[in-house]
Coordinates of C-alpha atoms and ligand atoms in Angstrom, one line a residue:
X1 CA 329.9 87.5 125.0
X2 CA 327.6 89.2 122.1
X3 CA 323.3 88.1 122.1
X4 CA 320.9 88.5 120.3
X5 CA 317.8 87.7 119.0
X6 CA 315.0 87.9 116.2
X7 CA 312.0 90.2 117.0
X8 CA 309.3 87.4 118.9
X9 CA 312.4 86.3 121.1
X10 CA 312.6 82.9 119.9
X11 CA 315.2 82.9 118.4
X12 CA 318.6 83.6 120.4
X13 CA 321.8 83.5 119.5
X14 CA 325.5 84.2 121.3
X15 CA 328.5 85.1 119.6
X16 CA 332.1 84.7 121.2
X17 CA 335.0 86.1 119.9
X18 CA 336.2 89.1 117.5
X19 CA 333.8 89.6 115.0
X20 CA 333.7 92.3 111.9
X21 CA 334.0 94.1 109.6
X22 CA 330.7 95.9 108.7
X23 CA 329.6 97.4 105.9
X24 CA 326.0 99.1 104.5
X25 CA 324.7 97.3 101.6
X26 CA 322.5 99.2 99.3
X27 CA 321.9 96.8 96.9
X28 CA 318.2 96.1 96.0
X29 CA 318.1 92.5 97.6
X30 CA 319.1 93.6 100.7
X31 CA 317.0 96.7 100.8
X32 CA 314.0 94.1 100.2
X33 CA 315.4 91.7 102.4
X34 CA 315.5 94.2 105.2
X35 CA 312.1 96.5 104.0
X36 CA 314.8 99.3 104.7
X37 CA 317.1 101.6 103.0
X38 CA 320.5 99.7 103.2
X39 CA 321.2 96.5 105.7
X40 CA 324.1 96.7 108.1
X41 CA 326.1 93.1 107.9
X42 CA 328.9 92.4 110.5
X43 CA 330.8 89.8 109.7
X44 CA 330.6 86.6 112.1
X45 CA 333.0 83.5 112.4
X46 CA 330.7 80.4 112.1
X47 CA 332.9 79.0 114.7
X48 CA 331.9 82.1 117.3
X49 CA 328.3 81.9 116.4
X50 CA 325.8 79.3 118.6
X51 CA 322.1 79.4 118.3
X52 CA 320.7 79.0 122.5
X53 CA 317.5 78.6 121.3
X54 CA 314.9 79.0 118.4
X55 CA 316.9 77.5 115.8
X56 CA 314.1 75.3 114.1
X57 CA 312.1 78.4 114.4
X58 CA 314.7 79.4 111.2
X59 CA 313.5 79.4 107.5
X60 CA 315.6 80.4 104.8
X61 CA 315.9 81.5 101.6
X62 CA 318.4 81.1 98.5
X63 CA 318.3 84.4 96.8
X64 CA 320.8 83.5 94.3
X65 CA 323.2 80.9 93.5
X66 CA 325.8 81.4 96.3
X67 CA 323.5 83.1 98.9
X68 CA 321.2 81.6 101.1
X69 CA 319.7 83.9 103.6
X70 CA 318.4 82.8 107.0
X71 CA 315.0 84.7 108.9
X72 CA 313.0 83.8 112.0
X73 CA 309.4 82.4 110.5
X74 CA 306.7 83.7 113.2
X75 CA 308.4 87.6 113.1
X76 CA 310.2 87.5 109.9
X77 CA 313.5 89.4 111.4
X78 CA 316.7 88.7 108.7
X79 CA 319.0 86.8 111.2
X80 CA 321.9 85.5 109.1
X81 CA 323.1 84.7 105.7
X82 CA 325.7 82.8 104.1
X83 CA 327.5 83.6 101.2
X84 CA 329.5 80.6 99.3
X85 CA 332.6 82.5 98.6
X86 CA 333.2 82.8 101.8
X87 CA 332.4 79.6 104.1
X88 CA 333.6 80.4 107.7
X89 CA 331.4 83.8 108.0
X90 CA 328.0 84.6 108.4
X91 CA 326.8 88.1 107.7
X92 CA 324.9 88.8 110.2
X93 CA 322.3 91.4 110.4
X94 CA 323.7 93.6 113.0
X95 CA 320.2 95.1 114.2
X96 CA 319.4 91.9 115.8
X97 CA 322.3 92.0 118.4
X98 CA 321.5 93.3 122.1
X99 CA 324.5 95.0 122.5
X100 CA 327.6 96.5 121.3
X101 CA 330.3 94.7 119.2
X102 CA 332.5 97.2 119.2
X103 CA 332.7 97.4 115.7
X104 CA 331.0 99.9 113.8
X105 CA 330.2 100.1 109.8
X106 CA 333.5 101.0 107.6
X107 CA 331.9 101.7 104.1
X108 CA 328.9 101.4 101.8
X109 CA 328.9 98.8 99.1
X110 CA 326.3 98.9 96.0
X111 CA 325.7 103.2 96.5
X112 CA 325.0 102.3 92.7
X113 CA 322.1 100.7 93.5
X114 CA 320.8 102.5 96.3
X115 CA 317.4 104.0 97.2
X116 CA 316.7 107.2 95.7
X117 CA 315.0 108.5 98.3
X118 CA 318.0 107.9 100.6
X119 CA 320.7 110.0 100.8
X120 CA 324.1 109.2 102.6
X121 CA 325.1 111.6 105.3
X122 CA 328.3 110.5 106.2
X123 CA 332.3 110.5 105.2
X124 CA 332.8 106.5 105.0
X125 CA 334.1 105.2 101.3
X126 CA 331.3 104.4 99.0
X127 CA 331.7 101.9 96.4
X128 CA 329.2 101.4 93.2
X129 CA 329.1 97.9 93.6
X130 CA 331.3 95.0 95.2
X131 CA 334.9 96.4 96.0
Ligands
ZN201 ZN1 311.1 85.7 115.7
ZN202 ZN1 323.3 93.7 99.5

């Protein structure tokens, strides 16, 4: 059993199951999104996902017609999004989770967008946009 939680602790969450893959997105939303360089998604069945607690503590957000992302509204940590294309995954952001998956990221996605200031130090495929 994975947990996690936002930053204030109210919200919780508990994931059972296989989950994955990840990936670094560079792309500009999600480097706003997250305030960071790139965000780390892992890739949740909505079955295997539960909220324990905190769940009307959730706001969200639709950042463009087939994306809505989800946040906690007292600490503002990114906690999961959903993406229409794809119905029975969440993305979650992976920084939230208490422990280890056991999956770790597999590639970069939007490198054509990233942060100029950021350079990638590492030998995983890098794709310019969406592969
Ligand atoms: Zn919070
Ligand atoms: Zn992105």
């Amino acid at each position: 059993m994975l947990t996690g939680s936002c930053l204030c602790g109210a919200i919780k969450y508990e994931i059972s199951g296989a989950v994955g893959p990840s990936l670094y997105c560079h792309c500009s939303m999600c480097r706003k999104w997250h305030g960071t360089a790139f965000r780390t998604r892992l890739a949740v069945p909505k079955r295997s996902f539960r909220f324990v607690c905190g769940e009307e503590m959730l706001t969200s957000y639709r950042s463009s017609a087939d994306t809505v992302k989800t946040f906690c509204r007292v600490c503002g940590s990114p906690m999961v999004n959903s993406w229409d294309p794809d119905p029975d995954n969440y993305g979650l952001a992976m920084g939230t989770l208490d422990g280890d998956p056991g999956v770790r990221p597999s590639r970069h996605i939007f490198v054509g967008s990233k942060a100029p200031w950021y350079e990638i130090h590492d030998e995983l495929p890098q794709h310019e946009e969406f592969p």
